[in-house]
Amino acid sequence: MKLYDKTPLLGIVAVLLAAGCSKQATTVTEQTDNFIAVYESINSDDIKTHIKTLASDEFEGRSPTSKGEKLTLDYLSAELKAMGLQPGNGDSYLQAVELVEITAKPDMNLHIGDKQFAYKQDMVVSSKREKNTVELKDSELVFVGYGVNAPEYGWNDYEGIDVSGKTVVILVNDPGFENPESGKFQGLTMTYYGRWTYKYEEASRQGAAAALIVHESAPASYGWSVVANSWSGAQYGLVTQDANASRVAVEGWLSVEAAQKVFADAGLDFSQQKALAIQGPYHKALALNASVTIENTLKKSTSYNVLATLPGSVSPEEHIIYSAHWDHLGKDSSKEGDQIYNGAHDNATGVAANLALAKAYSSLSIKPKRSISFLFVTAEEQGLLGSKYYAEHPIIPLNKTVANLNMDALSVLGRTKDVAVVGMGKSELENYLSKAALRQNRRLVEESRPEAGAYFRSDHFSFAQQGVPALYAKGGNEPIDEATAKYRKRTNVIVTGCYHQVCDQYRENWDLSGIVEDSQLLFEVGYLIGNSTDWPKWSPSSEFQRNK
């Protein structure tokens, strides 16, 4: 890796020395050289070792509360302790997260009109309510378009209709996706109104008994198999005071083929109804009833976030938090053949990078002015539960949390000339990212598919919802050279096809140089913020303004 220009770092180090951060007579040049040496010490061998270990069959897919969790927690704690990092939660590296595990019997059927729809083949439904039996009986079906109530966009699909006790059928994504030139919402860029979590939340606020989202691969940004795998089996939620009674009783998905049959039975054409819903707020009673009985096995359990801290040399109460989720989908003993969802790409890569960053910071001879913390969260795959719990029960006060830098499914496709910023334009954190990227001769670009709503799909979002500026960026799509382009073309097919599949396994032919470069990039971003007195702000158009 080419050494970058030292000059911009000289001012930072000079300030540190002037503040008395070092008791030794250390020159600016020596400290700059130390930073560069540490920067360049981030390497693919360390990252490879972490990925191979965490994604091994021994860890059984790292499902929360499983044998895989115990192995993961032990591994992370041992690594962080060996680096000399302090436990982040008093004298412990662990933060308990109380979960309720709800496993629905898979032999259920959803009845709509005179048709029966099969679990995982046509539909996936479940209930977050902490009840052994949840029954939906003869509930009236209502199509509510995108299921959006957004006053700032002048859009309310629920206006003029009472859906109390009814089953709402909802399109995936938001109205801007199918008609990006209309000026509705943010065009192809998904807003939170397009996220499935929002749709269930709004249906609950409207008093619906059930909410069914119609799956389509393009607007969802993933295929039906992802729905079938991710929403079946053990599902986790946070333990709540009302046992989730405030949520809709039944929430789930219909395949688009199943939805087309439902609309046809109602004497309607699904495509025509969708076209009407795209044009403006829309709802339509379907004159059909839905019924399903969900038999649940409930199990309350405790999973854990992991937190370690490198105390700041001047303002230790102020923190930059790096985050990555350690969990994946675990093991499915009902499958024939390979049963383990190893989660090498998603997200052993992010965990490995977070560990590499922790090692780098611990190697600095002069520590940053602000504290640097490393958070590994649980149950991301179940709806960002670990980060949601942390953000709602923060160990480090949110008003002392300067920024969150998140790593999730980092690129195994080699080095790139660009850096993809997920949710580009949301905060001033991109200014620091841009400075760091220039040192690598890289440029910032918008994520390739903003319509996928990736900003709402990883753990930084939990911080953003609480007003903490949060950055999610990683390698882009322009390969560094022709050889990388050829490798990328071959490998990307496999990586994409293995998302949330048992084939998401470590491969010896992976080129991890892109993860190394992205880790170095984020290392410098955190270092710059960590040695600043600035508090990065959200952009004026962002919906996540900090409440201070």
PDB file of N, CA and C in Angstrom, residues 54 58-77 94-97 99 101 236 301-306 326-328 330 376-379:
ATOM      1  N   LEU A  54     -14.909 -17.165  12.569  1.00  0.00           N
ATOM      2  CA  LEU A  54     -16.303 -16.836  12.870  1.00  0.00           C
ATOM      3  C   LEU A  54     -17.282 -17.532  11.931  1.00  0.00           C
ATOM      4  N   GLU A  58     -17.942 -24.797  13.116  1.00  0.00           N
ATOM      5  CA  GLU A  58     -17.935 -24.911  14.572  1.00  0.00           C
ATOM      6  C   GLU A  58     -18.827 -23.862  15.214  1.00  0.00           C
ATOM      7  N   PHE A  59     -18.915 -22.663  14.610  1.00  0.00           N
ATOM      8  CA  PHE A  59     -19.710 -21.574  15.178  1.00  0.00           C
ATOM      9  C   PHE A  59     -21.184 -21.661  14.776  1.00  0.00           C
ATOM     10  N   GLU A  60     -21.528 -22.618  13.939  1.00  0.00           N
ATOM     11  CA  GLU A  60     -22.915 -22.969  13.612  1.00  0.00           C
ATOM     12  C   GLU A  60     -23.781 -21.790  13.193  1.00  0.00           C
ATOM     13  N   GLY A  61     -23.212 -20.851  12.473  1.00  0.00           N
ATOM     14  CA  GLY A  61     -24.007 -19.756  11.932  1.00  0.00           C
ATOM     15  C   GLY A  61     -24.308 -18.638  12.905  1.00  0.00           C
ATOM     16  N   ARG A  62     -23.735 -18.691  14.114  1.00  0.00           N
ATOM     17  CA  ARG A  62     -23.786 -17.577  15.078  1.00  0.00           C
ATOM     18  C   ARG A  62     -25.211 -17.069  15.352  1.00  0.00           C
ATOM     19  N   SER A  63     -26.120 -17.959  15.538  1.00  0.00           N
ATOM     20  CA  SER A  63     -27.476 -17.543  15.906  1.00  0.00           C
ATOM     21  C   SER A  63     -27.504 -17.074  17.357  1.00  0.00           C
ATOM     22  N   PRO A  64     -28.276 -16.033  17.680  1.00  0.00           N
ATOM     23  CA  PRO A  64     -28.376 -15.591  19.075  1.00  0.00           C
ATOM     24  C   PRO A  64     -28.829 -16.714  19.996  1.00  0.00           C
ATOM     25  N   THR A  65     -28.255 -16.741  21.182  1.00  0.00           N
ATOM     26  CA  THR A  65     -28.571 -17.669  22.278  1.00  0.00           C
ATOM     27  C   THR A  65     -28.179 -19.114  21.976  1.00  0.00           C
ATOM     28  N   SER A  66     -27.430 -19.344  20.939  1.00  0.00           N
ATOM     29  CA  SER A  66     -27.027 -20.701  20.569  1.00  0.00           C
ATOM     30  C   SER A  66     -25.601 -20.985  21.030  1.00  0.00           C
ATOM     31  N   LYS A  67     -25.149 -22.199  20.770  1.00  0.00           N
ATOM     32  CA  LYS A  67     -23.744 -22.539  20.988  1.00  0.00           C
ATOM     33  C   LYS A  67     -22.846 -21.571  20.226  1.00  0.00           C
ATOM     34  N   GLY A  68     -23.274 -21.198  19.025  1.00  0.00           N
ATOM     35  CA  GLY A  68     -22.505 -20.260  18.217  1.00  0.00           C
ATOM     36  C   GLY A  68     -22.332 -18.916  18.878  1.00  0.00           C
ATOM     37  N   GLU A  69     -23.352 -18.461  19.601  1.00  0.00           N
ATOM     38  CA  GLU A  69     -23.199 -17.194  20.322  1.00  0.00           C
ATOM     39  C   GLU A  69     -22.129 -17.319  21.397  1.00  0.00           C
ATOM     40  N   LYS A  70     -22.164 -18.380  22.171  1.00  0.00           N
ATOM     41  CA  LYS A  70     -21.179 -18.553  23.243  1.00  0.00           C
ATOM     42  C   LYS A  70     -19.762 -18.535  22.682  1.00  0.00           C
ATOM     43  N   LEU A  71     -19.554 -19.255  21.589  1.00  0.00           N
ATOM     44  CA  LEU A  71     -18.227 -19.274  20.973  1.00  0.00           C
ATOM     45  C   LEU A  71     -17.837 -17.886  20.467  1.00  0.00           C
ATOM     46  N   THR A  72     -18.806 -17.171  19.897  1.00  0.00           N
ATOM     47  CA  THR A  72     -18.529 -15.835  19.361  1.00  0.00           C
ATOM     48  C   THR A  72     -18.183 -14.853  20.471  1.00  0.00           C
ATOM     49  N   LEU A  73     -18.967 -14.870  21.548  1.00  0.00           N
ATOM     50  CA  LEU A  73     -18.707 -13.959  22.665  1.00  0.00           C
ATOM     51  C   LEU A  73     -17.331 -14.236  23.281  1.00  0.00           C
ATOM     52  N   ASP A  74     -17.006 -15.509  23.447  1.00  0.00           N
ATOM     53  CA  ASP A  74     -15.702 -15.866  24.007  1.00  0.00           C
ATOM     54  C   ASP A  74     -14.575 -15.389  23.101  1.00  0.00           C
ATOM     55  N   TYR A  75     -14.773 -15.568  21.801  1.00  0.00           N
ATOM     56  CA  TYR A  75     -13.748 -15.173  20.836  1.00  0.00           C
ATOM     57  C   TYR A  75     -13.538 -13.659  20.847  1.00  0.00           C
ATOM     58  N   LEU A  76     -14.627 -12.909  20.794  1.00  0.00           N
ATOM     59  CA  LEU A  76     -14.523 -11.453  20.769  1.00  0.00           C
ATOM     60  C   LEU A  76     -13.917 -10.920  22.063  1.00  0.00           C
ATOM     61  N   SER A  77     -14.386 -11.422  23.181  1.00  0.00           N
ATOM     62  CA  SER A  77     -13.889 -10.946  24.472  1.00  0.00           C
ATOM     63  C   SER A  77     -12.398 -11.223  24.614  1.00  0.00           C
ATOM     64  N   LEU A  94     -19.698  -7.363  28.076  1.00  0.00           N
ATOM     65  CA  LEU A  94     -21.012  -7.780  27.608  1.00  0.00           C
ATOM     66  C   LEU A  94     -22.127  -6.864  28.104  1.00  0.00           C
ATOM     67  N   GLN A  95     -23.123  -6.680  27.239  1.00  0.00           N
ATOM     68  CA  GLN A  95     -24.378  -6.032  27.606  1.00  0.00           C
ATOM     69  C   GLN A  95     -25.508  -7.011  27.328  1.00  0.00           C
ATOM     70  N   ALA A  96     -26.255  -7.362  28.361  1.00  0.00           N
ATOM     71  CA  ALA A  96     -27.354  -8.314  28.198  1.00  0.00           C
ATOM     72  C   ALA A  96     -28.493  -7.689  27.401  1.00  0.00           C
ATOM     73  N   VAL A  97     -29.027  -8.470  26.492  1.00  0.00           N
ATOM     74  CA  VAL A  97     -30.183  -8.058  25.679  1.00  0.00           C
ATOM     75  C   VAL A  97     -31.255  -9.117  25.863  1.00  0.00           C
ATOM     76  N   LEU A  99     -34.303 -11.112  25.055  1.00  0.00           N
ATOM     77  CA  LEU A  99     -35.028 -11.447  23.838  1.00  0.00           C
ATOM     78  C   LEU A  99     -36.149 -12.433  24.132  1.00  0.00           C
ATOM     79  N   GLU A 101     -37.826 -15.438  22.020  1.00  0.00           N
ATOM     80  CA  GLU A 101     -37.714 -16.271  20.822  1.00  0.00           C
ATOM     81  C   GLU A 101     -39.078 -16.897  20.561  1.00  0.00           C
ATOM     82  N   TYR A 236     -36.902 -13.552  16.671  1.00  0.00           N
ATOM     83  CA  TYR A 236     -36.603 -12.901  17.943  1.00  0.00           C
ATOM     84  C   TYR A 236     -37.200 -11.501  17.993  1.00  0.00           C
ATOM     85  N   SER A 301     -35.003 -15.468  26.477  1.00  0.00           N
ATOM     86  CA  SER A 301     -33.584 -15.762  26.611  1.00  0.00           C
ATOM     87  C   SER A 301     -32.793 -14.459  26.641  1.00  0.00           C
ATOM     88  N   THR A 302     -31.541 -14.611  26.909  1.00  0.00           N
ATOM     89  CA  THR A 302     -30.655 -13.455  26.969  1.00  0.00           C
ATOM     90  C   THR A 302     -29.530 -13.626  25.968  1.00  0.00           C
ATOM     91  N   SER A 303     -29.403 -12.659  25.086  1.00  0.00           N
ATOM     92  CA  SER A 303     -28.270 -12.598  24.188  1.00  0.00           C
ATOM     93  C   SER A 303     -27.406 -11.418  24.632  1.00  0.00           C
ATOM     94  N   TYR A 304     -26.322 -11.172  23.919  1.00  0.00           N
ATOM     95  CA  TYR A 304     -25.390 -10.142  24.396  1.00  0.00           C
ATOM     96  C   TYR A 304     -24.794  -9.321  23.263  1.00  0.00           C
ATOM     97  N   ASN A 305     -24.738  -8.017  23.506  1.00  0.00           N
ATOM     98  CA  ASN A 305     -23.863  -7.139  22.744  1.00  0.00           C
ATOM     99  C   ASN A 305     -22.484  -7.173  23.391  1.00  0.00           C
ATOM    100  N   VAL A 306     -21.478  -6.821  22.622  1.00  0.00           N
ATOM    101  CA  VAL A 306     -20.106  -6.766  23.127  1.00  0.00           C
ATOM    102  C   VAL A 306     -19.580  -5.344  22.923  1.00  0.00           C
ATOM    103  N   TRP A 326     -22.553  -9.302  15.016  1.00  0.00           N
ATOM    104  CA  TRP A 326     -21.843 -10.580  15.035  1.00  0.00           C
ATOM    105  C   TRP A 326     -22.721 -11.760  14.646  1.00  0.00           C
ATOM    106  N   ASP A 327     -24.026 -11.598  14.632  1.00  0.00           N
ATOM    107  CA  ASP A 327     -24.947 -12.730  14.451  1.00  0.00           C
ATOM    108  C   ASP A 327     -25.209 -13.031  12.974  1.00  0.00           C
ATOM    109  N   HIS A 328     -25.701 -14.241  12.747  1.00  0.00           N
ATOM    110  CA  HIS A 328     -26.243 -14.609  11.440  1.00  0.00           C
ATOM    111  C   HIS A 328     -27.451 -15.523  11.670  1.00  0.00           C
ATOM    112  N   GLY A 330     -27.783 -18.870  11.827  1.00  0.00           N
ATOM    113  CA  GLY A 330     -27.684 -20.096  12.607  1.00  0.00           C
ATOM    114  C   GLY A 330     -27.764 -21.362  11.784  1.00  0.00           C
ATOM    115  N   PHE A 376     -20.123  -4.704  19.089  1.00  0.00           N
ATOM    116  CA  PHE A 376     -20.525  -5.858  18.287  1.00  0.00           C
ATOM    117  C   PHE A 376     -21.927  -6.252  18.767  1.00  0.00           C
ATOM    118  N   VAL A 377     -22.916  -6.104  17.907  1.00  0.00           N
ATOM    119  CA  VAL A 377     -24.295  -6.257  18.363  1.00  0.00           C
ATOM    120  C   VAL A 377     -24.905  -7.577  17.913  1.00  0.00           C
ATOM    121  N   THR A 378     -25.881  -8.011  18.668  1.00  0.00           N
ATOM    122  CA  THR A 378     -26.601  -9.241  18.401  1.00  0.00           C
ATOM    123  C   THR A 378     -27.879  -8.971  17.614  1.00  0.00           C
ATOM    124  N   ALA A 379     -28.453 -10.031  17.077  1.00  0.00           N
ATOM    125  CA  ALA A 379     -29.816 -10.058  16.516  1.00  0.00           C
ATOM    126  C   ALA A 379     -30.087  -8.981  15.473  1.00  0.00           C
TER     127      ALA A 379
END
